[in-house]
Amino acid sequence: MALFARTLSNAVSRYVLPKYDAILSSQLQAIQTRSLPIVWSSTTWHQEFYNSKTDLVDESEERTKYLESKEDFKYVERLIPSLEVPEPPKHDSYPTPSGWSPPKGSPEGLPYHVRRTRYHSHPVSIQQKHGGNQIWTIVKNVDGDIWTFGNKLLEHLEEVKGAEVGMTINEYAKRVFYKGVFKDDVIKWLENEGF
Amino acid sequence: MFSRVLQRVCRQSYVNNQNVQYVLPVCRGCIASRFSSSEVADGSKDSATSPAFNHGSESLVLEREVACPPHLQKPQAWLESLETRESKKLAIVDLHPDVFGTFPRLDILHRNIEWQKVYKIIDVRKEKTRAECSGGGRKPWRQKGTGRARHGSIRSPIWLKGGKAHPPRGGRTYWYVLPAPIRAWGLRIAMSIKHAQDNLCIVDSLDIPSSDPQYLEDIAKERYWGESVLFVDDKPLEEMSENFMDAINKIKTYNIISTEGLNCYSLLKHETIVMTLDAVNFLELRLMFFTKQYGSPDLRQDLPILRSQLKMDPHRGRSYSSKE
C-alpha cells in the first residue's frame, strides 16, 4: 500500500498542475500514515479531494497560462476522407482483374460521345418494370447526335440478338433505352468505340 | 416540340450539343452592333480564334485552367472592365462547358424556381371544426318518429353553418429542401442560358471610379445591358467596395449579390448578369463538386461540416492551417 501511494504521488506530481502538487502530496502523506487499510473507492477519494473547494481553489492566484497550437492539425486533416470521387490509380496493364479499363479515347469527328459516370464506369443500367415483364437497358450521358448513336448501337444489338430490338430515345434527358438485357454487349461496344 | 423550346431559349449551338464549332457566345451577325465601342474588324466574324484587335503585343486569351473532358468545346466570354465608361475588353476567358454551356434542362430550372417560391410559404388560414362552432351540443330532434333524417348536432359538416370536416388549422408550412445537387444544376442551367442569350458579362472587379449612380447607368446604356442588372461577386457584402454599394443603393433595378446568395430566381429576374472573375472561379469549382461527390449521405455531410465547424473551404483554397 505504501509503495502504491508513493508511486501514485510520483505519477501525480509529474503530470498534475503545480499548485495542486503540495496539497495532493500532503493528503497522500496523511493517507500513508494511517494504520487501517484504506478502501480506495471512488467516492472516498473524490469526497476528500473536491468537497473542500475553498482550500483548493484560490481565486487571487494567477491562472496557469496555455498556448494553443494548430501545428498538429495537419495529422487530422490528412485523415479527413476526400469529398469527391478520386481518379483511379494507374495500373500496369488493362483490363484490371475486375475487368475495368479507362476510356481509350474516341476518334475525332465522331458525332456523339458517351461520358463515364462519376465512379468511372459506363453509364449502362437495367430497368425492370411490372415485376420483370418489362426490361430495358438504358444508356445515359450521350452528348452530341443521339439519334446516330442510338441507331448504330441498335444495329449491333439486333445482330447480337438475331431479331428486332425495341428502342426509345429521350433526347431531352440524353438517354437511350433498348428493350432486353444487353448490358454486357453495350459495355463491350462502348469500349470498342473508345468511351 | 423540344426543338422549338430550345430555339426560343438558346442559340443554335445547343441543338447539336457542344460538337458545333462555336467560340464566341454571341449571335455572329450582331457583334458589331452589340459592342459598338469594341475594335473588332468585320472580316473577323468567322475567325473568332484569331480576331483582329489592336492590342499590341499582349496576348488576348486569359490563361485559365478549366478541368473538363477533352471532347467538350469550352464556351468563351470577354473579360471586361467597369473602370471606364467605354467598353474595354481585356481578354478572352475560357469557361467550363458544364457550368456555362450545359444542356438547358427547363424542368430542373422549373423545380428550382417553384421551390424558391413555395418553401417560404406559411399558410395561416384557420377554420372551425364542428367542436369549435357555437351550439350544436344537443341532438336537434329525436332519433325516430319525426320523419326527418337522423342528426346528432346542428354543427356537423353536412349542415349549413356547420364546422368543416378537415379544415386548415393555422400554421401550415410548405417547407421542403430541394437536394443540393439539383440546386447546383439549376444554377448551372440558368447561367448557361444567360451566357447563350448574351446576357452574361464577366468583369475583372467591381471597382468603379465614382459613387455616382449615373455612371453605372451610362455604362449599362453603352453596353446594352438592359433595365435590370445583377452584379455577382465572391466576397461577403461587408467587404464590397463602398463606391459601388453607394451607387447601387440608389438604383432600384440594379442589385448586388454574393455567390453565397446566388439563386435561379434572381438570375432569371434580372436581364443581365455581371460577374467578377473571382465569382466565376469559385462557382466553377463549387457547382462541379456536386457532379463529382459521393452518393452516400454520410459522406455528403462532410462538406457542410468542414465549412461551418472547421472553416475549411476547399473551393476557395481555404484550409484550416492556412486560415491562421
Short mmCIF file of C-alpha atoms in Angstrom, two decimals:
data_model
loop_
_atom_site.label_atom_id
_atom_site.label_comp_id
_atom_site.label_asym_id
_atom_site.label_seq_id
_atom_site.Cartn_x
_atom_site.Cartn_y
_atom_site.Cartn_z
CA MET A 1 0.00 0.00 0.00
CA ALA A 2 2.81 2.39 0.92
CA LEU A 3 4.60 1.52 -2.30
CA PHE A 4 1.43 2.12 -4.27
CA ALA A 5 0.87 5.50 -2.60
CA ARG A 6 4.47 6.53 -3.29
CA THR A 7 4.31 5.57 -6.99
CA LEU A 8 0.97 7.34 -7.25
CA SER A 9 2.34 10.50 -5.68
CA ASN A 10 5.30 10.40 -8.07
CA ALA A 11 2.99 9.94 -11.01
CA VAL A 12 0.63 12.63 -9.84
CA SER A 13 3.32 15.23 -9.13
CA ARG A 14 4.71 14.86 -12.63
CA TYR A 15 1.50 15.43 -14.58
CA VAL A 16 -0.82 17.50 -12.41
CA LEU A 17 -0.76 21.29 -12.29
CA PRO A 18 1.95 22.60 -9.97
CA LYS A 19 -0.24 24.48 -7.49
CA TYR A 20 -2.15 21.33 -6.56
CA ASP A 21 1.00 19.35 -6.07
CA ALA A 22 1.67 20.49 -2.50
CA ILE A 23 -1.93 19.86 -1.45
CA LEU A 24 -2.03 16.41 -3.03
CA SER A 25 1.27 15.30 -1.59
CA SER A 26 0.20 16.41 1.90
CA GLN A 27 -3.05 14.46 1.52
CA LEU A 28 -1.17 11.42 0.31
CA GLN A 29 1.16 11.69 3.31
CA ALA A 30 -1.84 11.73 5.60
CA ILE A 31 -3.19 8.58 3.91
CA GLN A 32 0.21 6.86 4.15
CA THR A 33 0.45 7.36 7.88
CA ARG A 34 -2.94 5.79 8.63
CA SER A 35 -2.75 2.35 10.18
CA LEU A 36 -6.06 0.93 8.95
CA PRO A 37 -6.35 -0.47 5.43
CA ILE A 38 -7.98 2.03 3.11
CA VAL A 39 -10.72 1.11 0.69
CA TRP A 40 -9.90 3.01 -2.49
CA SER A 41 -13.46 3.60 -3.52
CA SER A 42 -14.04 6.45 -5.91
CA THR A 43 -16.46 8.17 -3.55
CA THR A 44 -13.96 8.31 -0.69
CA TRP A 45 -11.22 9.71 -2.90
CA HIS A 46 -13.37 12.33 -4.64
CA GLN A 47 -15.05 13.46 -1.41
CA GLU A 48 -11.71 14.21 0.19
CA PHE A 49 -10.40 15.99 -2.90
CA TYR A 50 -13.30 18.05 -4.24
CA ASN A 51 -15.56 18.87 -1.31
CA SER A 52 -13.39 21.43 0.36
CA LYS A 53 -13.42 23.84 -2.53
CA THR A 54 -12.22 26.84 -0.59
CA ASP A 55 -9.00 25.06 0.31
CA LEU A 56 -8.12 24.12 -3.23
CA VAL A 57 -9.26 26.98 -5.44
CA ASP A 58 -7.60 30.28 -4.72
CA GLU A 59 -9.13 32.94 -6.96
CA SER A 60 -6.45 35.52 -6.21
CA GLU A 61 -3.75 33.31 -7.70
CA GLU A 62 -2.94 33.73 -11.41
CA ARG A 63 -4.36 31.02 -13.63
CA THR A 64 -1.97 28.81 -15.49
CA LYS A 65 -1.37 30.08 -18.98
CA TYR A 66 -1.57 27.83 -22.04
CA LEU A 67 -0.59 28.06 -25.67
CA GLU A 68 -2.96 26.95 -28.40
CA SER A 69 -1.14 25.36 -31.30
CA LYS A 70 -2.65 24.28 -34.58
CA GLU A 71 0.57 22.60 -35.65
CA ASP A 72 -0.66 19.05 -35.23
CA PHE A 73 -3.94 19.57 -37.05
CA LYS A 74 -2.25 18.51 -40.27
CA TYR A 75 -2.35 14.93 -38.95
CA VAL A 76 -6.13 15.22 -38.64
CA GLU A 77 -6.51 16.93 -41.99
CA ARG A 78 -4.96 14.07 -43.88
CA LEU A 79 -7.42 11.63 -42.27
CA ILE A 80 -10.50 13.53 -43.43
CA PRO A 81 -11.95 11.44 -46.28
CA SER A 82 -11.96 13.01 -49.70
CA LEU A 83 -15.23 14.67 -50.62
CA GLU A 84 -15.04 13.90 -54.34
CA VAL A 85 -14.62 10.56 -56.04
CA PRO A 86 -10.87 10.24 -56.70
CA GLU A 87 -9.21 9.42 -60.00
CA PRO A 88 -8.43 5.70 -60.33
CA PRO A 89 -4.76 4.76 -59.87
CA LYS A 90 -2.60 3.91 -62.86
CA HIS A 91 -2.27 0.18 -63.41
CA ASP A 92 0.43 -1.63 -65.38
CA SER A 93 -1.98 -3.41 -67.68
CA TYR A 94 -5.61 -3.14 -68.63
CA PRO A 95 -8.16 -4.55 -68.15
CA THR A 96 -7.61 -4.79 -64.39
CA PRO A 97 -8.51 -8.06 -62.62
CA SER A 98 -12.04 -6.76 -62.04
CA GLY A 99 -12.47 -6.05 -65.76
CA TRP A 100 -12.18 -2.26 -65.65
CA SER A 101 -10.23 -0.22 -68.14
CA PRO A 102 -10.04 3.54 -68.66
CA PRO A 103 -11.51 5.18 -71.77
CA LYS A 104 -9.19 4.78 -74.78
CA GLY A 105 -10.35 7.98 -76.44
CA SER A 106 -12.79 8.06 -79.31
CA PRO A 107 -11.67 9.07 -82.84
CA GLU A 108 -12.03 12.72 -83.75
CA GLY A 109 -15.05 13.65 -85.79
CA LEU A 110 -17.37 11.15 -84.10
CA PRO A 111 -20.74 12.94 -83.83
CA TYR A 112 -21.50 11.51 -80.38
CA HIS A 113 -19.76 10.86 -77.09
CA VAL A 114 -20.75 8.84 -74.03
CA ARG A 115 -19.29 10.16 -70.80
CA ARG A 116 -18.33 7.93 -67.90
CA THR A 117 -20.14 8.17 -64.59
CA ARG A 118 -18.55 9.88 -61.59
CA TYR A 119 -17.33 6.45 -60.46
CA HIS A 120 -15.51 5.97 -63.79
CA SER A 121 -17.84 3.24 -65.02
CA HIS A 122 -20.02 3.04 -68.13
CA PRO A 123 -23.46 4.67 -67.83
CA VAL A 124 -25.35 1.47 -68.69
CA SER A 125 -28.04 0.07 -66.43
CA ILE A 126 -31.01 -2.29 -66.42
CA GLN A 127 -34.52 -1.08 -65.57
CA GLN A 128 -37.24 -3.59 -64.68
CA LYS A 129 -40.92 -2.82 -64.50
CA HIS A 130 -44.14 -4.76 -63.97
CA GLY A 131 -42.49 -7.49 -61.95
CA GLY A 132 -39.80 -8.14 -64.55
CA ASN A 133 -42.14 -8.36 -67.54
CA GLN A 134 -40.62 -5.24 -69.00
CA ILE A 135 -36.82 -4.99 -69.02
CA TRP A 136 -34.90 -2.14 -70.60
CA THR A 137 -31.19 -1.49 -70.99
CA ILE A 138 -30.51 2.23 -70.52
CA VAL A 139 -27.52 4.17 -71.83
CA LYS A 140 -27.15 7.67 -70.32
CA ASN A 141 -24.84 10.70 -70.72
CA VAL A 142 -24.97 10.71 -74.51
CA ASP A 143 -23.61 14.02 -75.80
CA GLY A 144 -23.91 15.03 -79.42
CA ASP A 145 -26.03 13.37 -82.09
CA ILE A 146 -28.06 10.92 -80.03
CA TRP A 147 -30.03 9.53 -82.99
CA THR A 148 -26.90 8.43 -84.87
CA PHE A 149 -25.60 6.83 -81.71
CA GLY A 150 -28.89 5.10 -80.97
CA ASN A 151 -29.29 3.66 -84.46
CA LYS A 152 -25.68 2.49 -84.67
CA LEU A 153 -25.87 0.65 -81.37
CA LEU A 154 -29.28 -0.72 -82.34
CA GLU A 155 -27.78 -2.31 -85.46
CA HIS A 156 -25.17 -4.03 -83.33
CA LEU A 157 -27.69 -5.27 -80.76
CA GLU A 158 -30.03 -6.65 -83.43
CA GLU A 159 -27.07 -8.60 -84.81
CA VAL A 160 -26.33 -9.96 -81.34
CA LYS A 161 -29.92 -10.95 -80.71
CA GLY A 162 -30.69 -12.09 -84.25
CA ALA A 163 -34.07 -10.36 -84.14
CA GLU A 164 -35.62 -6.89 -83.83
CA VAL A 165 -34.85 -4.86 -80.75
CA GLY A 166 -37.11 -2.09 -79.46
CA MET A 167 -35.51 1.32 -78.96
CA THR A 168 -36.64 4.55 -77.33
CA ILE A 169 -34.63 7.76 -77.44
CA ASN A 170 -35.11 10.51 -74.87
CA GLU A 171 -33.30 13.45 -76.48
CA TYR A 172 -34.06 15.82 -73.65
CA ALA A 173 -32.63 13.61 -70.93
CA LYS A 174 -29.86 12.30 -73.21
CA ARG A 175 -30.81 8.65 -72.71
CA VAL A 176 -31.37 5.67 -75.00
CA PHE A 177 -33.50 2.66 -73.97
CA TYR A 178 -33.19 -0.80 -75.54
CA LYS A 179 -35.75 -3.49 -74.83
CA GLY A 180 -33.98 -6.51 -73.40
CA VAL A 181 -30.91 -7.36 -71.38
CA PHE A 182 -27.89 -6.10 -73.29
CA LYS A 183 -25.74 -4.58 -70.57
CA ASP A 184 -22.55 -6.57 -71.27
CA ASP A 185 -22.89 -6.19 -75.04
CA VAL A 186 -23.41 -2.46 -74.76
CA ILE A 187 -20.42 -2.03 -72.46
CA LYS A 188 -18.18 -4.01 -74.83
CA TRP A 189 -19.39 -1.94 -77.78
CA LEU A 190 -18.78 1.33 -75.89
CA GLU A 191 -15.26 0.24 -75.00
CA ASN A 192 -14.59 -0.57 -78.66
CA GLU A 193 -15.79 2.90 -79.63
CA GLY A 194 -13.29 4.32 -77.15
CA PHE A 195 -15.64 5.65 -74.43
CA MET B 1 -41.64 20.30 -79.51
CA PHE B 2 -38.44 20.48 -77.57
CA SER B 3 -36.53 21.85 -80.54
CA ARG B 4 -38.92 24.81 -80.68
CA VAL B 5 -38.44 25.44 -77.00
CA LEU B 6 -34.69 25.24 -77.38
CA GLN B 7 -34.59 27.70 -80.25
CA ARG B 8 -36.57 30.15 -78.21
CA VAL B 9 -34.33 29.77 -75.23
CA CYS B 10 -30.86 29.45 -76.67
CA ARG B 11 -28.76 29.67 -79.75
CA GLN B 12 -28.38 27.01 -82.42
CA SER B 13 -25.27 25.76 -80.64
CA TYR B 14 -27.29 23.71 -78.20
CA VAL B 15 -29.21 21.68 -80.75
CA ASN B 16 -26.08 19.87 -81.80
CA ASN B 17 -24.90 19.90 -78.25
CA GLN B 18 -21.35 21.03 -77.90
CA ASN B 19 -19.97 19.49 -81.05
CA VAL B 20 -20.57 22.59 -83.11
CA GLN B 21 -17.59 24.77 -83.76
CA TYR B 22 -18.51 27.91 -81.94
CA VAL B 23 -16.22 30.06 -79.92
CA LEU B 24 -17.90 33.36 -79.11
CA PRO B 25 -21.28 33.07 -77.45
CA VAL B 26 -22.91 35.89 -79.35
CA CYS B 27 -25.01 35.79 -82.49
CA ARG B 28 -22.39 36.37 -85.12
CA GLY B 29 -24.37 38.91 -87.07
CA CYS B 30 -24.73 41.13 -84.05
CA ILE B 31 -21.12 41.52 -82.95
CA ALA B 32 -20.59 44.92 -84.46
CA SER B 33 -23.89 46.38 -83.32
CA ARG B 34 -23.70 44.83 -79.84
CA PHE B 35 -20.26 46.07 -78.97
CA SER B 36 -20.11 49.26 -80.94
CA SER B 37 -17.21 50.57 -78.94
CA SER B 38 -15.06 47.48 -79.45
CA GLU B 39 -12.41 47.27 -82.12
CA VAL B 40 -13.50 44.10 -83.91
CA ALA B 41 -12.99 44.23 -87.64
CA ASP B 42 -15.91 42.97 -89.72
CA GLY B 43 -13.86 40.37 -91.51
CA SER B 44 -13.04 38.59 -88.27
CA LYS B 45 -16.54 37.22 -87.65
CA ASP B 46 -15.68 33.67 -88.68
CA SER B 47 -12.13 33.52 -87.45
CA ALA B 48 -13.02 34.07 -83.86
CA THR B 49 -9.94 32.22 -82.64
CA SER B 50 -7.69 34.92 -84.02
CA PRO B 51 -9.62 38.18 -84.01
CA ALA B 52 -8.11 41.35 -85.38
CA PHE B 53 -7.57 43.58 -82.34
CA ASN B 54 -5.28 46.50 -81.81
CA HIS B 55 -3.98 45.20 -78.53
CA GLY B 56 -0.35 45.32 -79.34
CA SER B 57 1.88 42.63 -78.00
CA GLU B 58 -0.41 41.48 -75.14
CA SER B 59 -1.90 38.02 -75.52
CA LEU B 60 -5.67 38.14 -75.69
CA VAL B 61 -6.66 34.78 -74.24
CA LEU B 62 -6.52 34.71 -70.47
CA GLU B 63 -4.64 31.63 -69.33
CA ARG B 64 -7.15 29.83 -67.26
CA GLU B 65 -7.16 26.16 -66.36
CA VAL B 66 -10.54 24.60 -67.00
CA ALA B 67 -10.65 20.96 -65.90
CA CYS B 68 -13.18 19.49 -68.29
CA PRO B 69 -13.43 16.40 -70.52
CA PRO B 70 -11.38 16.93 -73.70
CA HIS B 71 -14.22 16.24 -76.12
CA LEU B 72 -16.23 19.28 -74.94
CA GLN B 73 -15.94 22.71 -76.52
CA LYS B 74 -15.22 25.39 -73.97
CA PRO B 75 -17.50 28.41 -74.23
CA GLN B 76 -15.73 31.73 -74.14
CA ALA B 77 -16.56 35.20 -72.94
CA TRP B 78 -15.00 38.62 -72.89
CA LEU B 79 -13.30 39.86 -69.75
CA GLU B 80 -14.39 43.48 -69.41
CA SER B 81 -13.74 46.35 -67.06
CA LEU B 82 -16.01 48.82 -65.27
CA GLU B 83 -13.31 51.42 -64.75
CA THR B 84 -14.03 53.38 -67.91
CA ARG B 85 -17.35 54.34 -69.39
CA GLU B 86 -16.32 52.97 -72.77
CA SER B 87 -16.35 49.20 -73.05
CA LYS B 88 -12.80 47.93 -72.69
CA LYS B 89 -12.16 44.29 -73.47
CA LEU B 90 -9.20 42.98 -71.51
CA ALA B 91 -9.08 39.33 -72.63
CA ILE B 92 -10.99 36.29 -73.74
CA VAL B 93 -11.79 33.85 -70.96
CA ASP B 94 -12.35 30.09 -71.34
CA LEU B 95 -15.31 28.86 -69.36
CA HIS B 96 -16.24 25.42 -68.07
CA PRO B 97 -18.64 23.79 -70.57
CA ASP B 98 -20.70 22.07 -67.84
CA VAL B 99 -21.22 25.35 -65.96
CA PHE B 100 -21.70 27.87 -68.74
CA GLY B 101 -22.62 25.59 -71.63
CA THR B 102 -24.70 22.81 -70.15
CA PHE B 103 -27.86 21.48 -71.78
CA PRO B 104 -30.80 23.73 -70.76
CA ARG B 105 -32.99 21.44 -68.71
CA LEU B 106 -36.01 23.66 -68.20
CA ASP B 107 -37.69 21.10 -65.97
CA ILE B 108 -34.82 21.32 -63.47
CA LEU B 109 -34.95 25.12 -63.65
CA HIS B 110 -38.68 24.96 -63.02
CA ARG B 111 -38.13 22.77 -59.96
CA ASN B 112 -35.66 25.30 -58.58
CA ILE B 113 -37.90 28.30 -59.10
CA GLU B 114 -41.00 26.54 -57.76
CA TRP B 115 -39.00 25.57 -54.67
CA GLN B 116 -37.82 29.12 -54.13
CA LYS B 117 -41.38 30.44 -54.40
CA VAL B 118 -43.03 27.78 -52.30
CA TYR B 119 -40.75 26.77 -49.44
CA LYS B 120 -41.16 30.05 -47.54
CA ILE B 121 -44.96 29.96 -47.53
CA ILE B 122 -46.64 29.69 -44.14
CA ASP B 123 -50.40 29.40 -44.56
CA VAL B 124 -52.12 30.90 -41.51
CA ARG B 125 -55.70 30.26 -42.58
CA LYS B 126 -57.77 28.67 -39.86
CA GLU B 127 -61.36 27.43 -39.95
CA LYS B 128 -63.61 25.97 -37.31
CA THR B 129 -64.26 22.30 -36.76
CA ARG B 130 -67.66 21.11 -35.59
CA ALA B 131 -66.41 21.28 -32.00
CA GLU B 132 -65.46 24.95 -32.29
CA CYS B 133 -68.76 26.18 -33.78
CA SER B 134 -71.09 27.68 -31.24
CA GLY B 135 -74.01 25.49 -30.36
CA GLY B 136 -74.51 22.01 -31.70
CA GLY B 137 -74.25 20.18 -28.37
CA ARG B 138 -77.81 18.94 -28.29
CA LYS B 139 -79.49 16.38 -30.55
CA PRO B 140 -81.85 18.56 -32.67
CA TRP B 141 -84.77 16.09 -32.70
CA ARG B 142 -85.38 12.56 -31.51
CA GLN B 143 -83.87 9.67 -33.39
CA LYS B 144 -87.11 8.08 -34.63
CA GLY B 145 -90.64 9.03 -35.49
CA THR B 146 -90.35 12.59 -36.85
CA GLY B 147 -89.96 11.54 -40.49
CA ARG B 148 -86.83 13.70 -40.82
CA ALA B 149 -83.24 12.46 -41.28
CA ARG B 150 -81.41 11.43 -38.14
CA HIS B 151 -78.91 14.00 -36.79
CA GLY B 152 -76.82 14.42 -33.68
CA SER B 153 -75.79 18.05 -33.91
CA ILE B 154 -76.70 21.16 -35.89
CA ARG B 155 -72.99 21.95 -36.46
CA SER B 156 -71.94 18.73 -38.18
CA PRO B 157 -70.17 19.22 -41.54
CA ILE B 158 -73.21 18.30 -43.62
CA TRP B 159 -75.24 21.13 -42.07
CA LEU B 160 -75.33 24.71 -43.31
CA LYS B 161 -73.18 26.86 -40.97
CA GLY B 162 -71.68 23.70 -39.55
CA GLY B 163 -67.99 23.14 -38.95
CA LYS B 164 -65.59 21.91 -41.64
CA ALA B 165 -64.61 18.24 -41.52
CA HIS B 166 -60.90 18.72 -42.36
CA PRO B 167 -60.24 22.45 -42.10
CA PRO B 168 -56.95 24.34 -42.42
CA ARG B 169 -55.68 24.66 -38.86
CA GLY B 170 -53.41 27.70 -38.74
CA GLY B 171 -49.71 27.27 -39.36
CA ARG B 172 -49.24 25.02 -42.36
CA THR B 173 -45.81 25.10 -43.94
CA TYR B 174 -44.90 24.24 -47.49
CA TRP B 175 -41.27 23.95 -46.47
CA TYR B 176 -39.02 21.37 -48.08
CA VAL B 177 -35.36 21.33 -49.09
CA LEU B 178 -34.51 20.69 -52.70
CA PRO B 179 -31.44 18.45 -52.89
CA ALA B 180 -28.20 20.39 -53.21
CA PRO B 181 -27.13 18.72 -56.49
CA ILE B 182 -30.45 19.76 -58.09
CA ARG B 183 -29.98 23.32 -56.87
CA ALA B 184 -26.43 23.41 -58.21
CA TRP B 185 -27.65 22.00 -61.53
CA GLY B 186 -30.32 24.71 -61.69
CA LEU B 187 -27.69 27.39 -61.23
CA ARG B 188 -25.56 25.87 -63.98
CA ILE B 189 -28.54 25.81 -66.32
CA ALA B 190 -29.54 29.40 -65.53
CA MET B 191 -26.01 30.64 -66.10
CA SER B 192 -25.71 28.67 -69.36
CA ILE B 193 -28.94 30.23 -70.62
CA LYS B 194 -27.77 33.71 -69.66
CA HIS B 195 -24.47 33.14 -71.44
CA ALA B 196 -26.14 31.75 -74.56
CA GLN B 197 -28.52 34.68 -74.71
CA ASP B 198 -25.64 37.13 -74.42
CA ASN B 199 -26.79 38.36 -71.02
CA LEU B 200 -23.65 37.43 -69.11
CA CYS B 201 -20.82 39.89 -68.67
CA ILE B 202 -17.59 38.95 -66.91
CA VAL B 203 -15.55 41.73 -65.30
CA ASP B 204 -12.23 41.73 -63.51
CA SER B 205 -13.60 43.52 -60.45
CA LEU B 206 -16.50 45.72 -59.37
CA ASP B 207 -14.40 48.82 -58.59
CA ILE B 208 -15.76 51.98 -60.15
CA PRO B 209 -14.11 55.44 -60.12
CA SER B 210 -17.06 57.36 -58.59
CA SER B 211 -20.10 56.61 -56.48
CA ASP B 212 -22.38 58.41 -58.91
CA PRO B 213 -25.26 56.11 -59.92
CA GLN B 214 -25.42 57.86 -63.29
CA TYR B 215 -22.02 56.34 -64.11
CA LEU B 216 -23.39 52.82 -63.83
CA GLU B 217 -26.45 53.73 -65.86
CA ASP B 218 -24.24 55.18 -68.61
CA ILE B 219 -22.17 52.00 -68.65
CA ALA B 220 -25.33 49.91 -68.94
CA LYS B 221 -26.59 52.02 -71.80
CA GLU B 222 -23.24 51.84 -73.59
CA ARG B 223 -23.05 48.08 -73.29
CA TYR B 224 -26.74 47.36 -73.91
CA TRP B 225 -27.28 45.71 -70.55
CA GLY B 226 -30.97 46.50 -70.32
CA GLU B 227 -33.15 47.61 -67.44
CA SER B 228 -32.13 45.24 -64.67
CA VAL B 229 -28.62 44.13 -63.82
CA LEU B 230 -27.44 41.67 -61.20
CA PHE B 231 -23.85 42.05 -60.03
CA VAL B 232 -22.25 38.93 -58.59
CA ASP B 233 -19.04 38.90 -56.56
CA ASP B 234 -17.39 36.27 -54.39
CA LYS B 235 -16.89 38.49 -51.35
CA PRO B 236 -19.37 38.89 -48.48
CA LEU B 237 -21.39 42.09 -48.70
CA GLU B 238 -19.42 43.83 -45.94
CA GLU B 239 -16.20 43.65 -47.94
CA MET B 240 -17.53 45.03 -51.21
CA SER B 241 -16.33 48.43 -52.39
CA GLU B 242 -18.17 51.38 -50.85
CA ASN B 243 -18.32 53.40 -54.06
CA PHE B 244 -20.11 50.60 -55.73
CA MET B 245 -22.56 49.99 -52.88
CA ASP B 246 -23.46 53.68 -52.72
CA ALA B 247 -24.20 53.75 -56.43
CA ILE B 248 -26.17 50.50 -56.39
CA ASN B 249 -28.32 51.56 -53.46
CA LYS B 250 -29.77 54.44 -55.49
CA ILE B 251 -30.83 52.36 -58.48
CA LYS B 252 -33.82 50.14 -57.89
CA THR B 253 -33.25 47.61 -60.67
CA TYR B 254 -29.51 47.16 -60.18
CA ASN B 255 -28.77 44.68 -57.44
CA ILE B 256 -25.70 43.06 -55.99
CA ILE B 257 -25.45 39.56 -54.60
CA SER B 258 -22.69 37.46 -53.15
CA THR B 259 -22.03 33.99 -54.57
CA GLU B 260 -23.42 32.69 -51.27
CA GLY B 261 -26.85 34.05 -52.15
CA LEU B 262 -26.86 33.24 -55.86
CA ASN B 263 -30.15 31.64 -56.91
CA CYS B 264 -32.07 30.77 -60.08
CA TYR B 265 -34.92 33.19 -59.41
CA SER B 266 -32.59 36.21 -59.22
CA LEU B 267 -30.66 35.04 -62.27
CA LEU B 268 -33.82 34.91 -64.34
CA LYS B 269 -35.40 38.04 -62.89
CA HIS B 270 -32.54 40.34 -63.85
CA GLU B 271 -31.89 40.88 -67.53
CA THR B 272 -28.08 40.99 -67.39
CA ILE B 273 -25.70 39.28 -65.02
CA VAL B 274 -22.36 40.96 -64.40
CA MET B 275 -19.98 38.55 -62.72
CA THR B 276 -16.45 39.01 -61.45
CA LEU B 277 -13.73 36.56 -62.41
CA ASP B 278 -13.38 35.54 -58.74
CA ALA B 279 -17.02 34.56 -58.69
CA VAL B 280 -16.60 32.57 -61.91
CA ASN B 281 -13.59 30.72 -60.48
CA PHE B 282 -15.42 29.83 -57.29
CA LEU B 283 -18.69 28.85 -58.95
CA GLU B 284 -16.99 26.52 -61.42
CA LEU B 285 -15.37 24.61 -58.56
CA ARG B 286 -18.35 24.55 -56.23
CA LEU B 287 -21.03 23.74 -58.80
CA MET B 288 -18.97 20.97 -60.42
CA PHE B 289 -18.30 19.50 -56.98
CA PHE B 290 -21.90 18.29 -56.83
CA THR B 291 -21.46 16.28 -60.02
CA LYS B 292 -18.41 14.53 -58.61
CA GLN B 293 -19.24 13.93 -54.95
CA TYR B 294 -20.04 10.53 -53.50
CA GLY B 295 -23.62 9.34 -53.47
CA SER B 296 -23.86 8.11 -49.89
CA PRO B 297 -25.38 10.59 -47.38
CA ASP B 298 -22.77 10.03 -44.66
CA LEU B 299 -20.01 11.20 -47.00
CA ARG B 300 -22.11 14.06 -48.35
CA GLN B 301 -22.44 15.67 -44.95
CA ASP B 302 -18.67 16.28 -44.72
CA LEU B 303 -18.61 19.46 -46.81
CA PRO B 304 -21.07 21.45 -44.67
CA ILE B 305 -19.29 20.32 -41.50
CA LEU B 306 -15.90 21.34 -42.89
CA ARG B 307 -17.25 24.73 -43.83
CA SER B 308 -19.19 25.51 -40.67
CA GLN B 309 -17.08 23.99 -37.91
CA LEU B 310 -13.56 23.88 -39.26
CA LYS B 311 -13.82 26.92 -41.56
CA MET B 312 -12.24 24.95 -44.37
CA ASP B 313 -13.44 25.74 -47.84
CA PRO B 314 -11.81 23.53 -50.46
CA HIS B 315 -13.31 25.58 -53.30
CA ARG B 316 -11.87 28.89 -52.14
CA GLY B 317 -8.44 27.45 -51.40
CA ARG B 318 -9.02 27.88 -47.68
CA SER B 319 -7.71 25.08 -45.50
CA TYR B 320 -7.70 25.13 -41.70
CA SER B 321 -3.96 25.64 -41.42
CA SER B 322 -3.90 28.49 -43.90
CA LYS B 323 -6.62 30.36 -42.01
CA GLU B 324 -4.08 31.34 -39.34
#
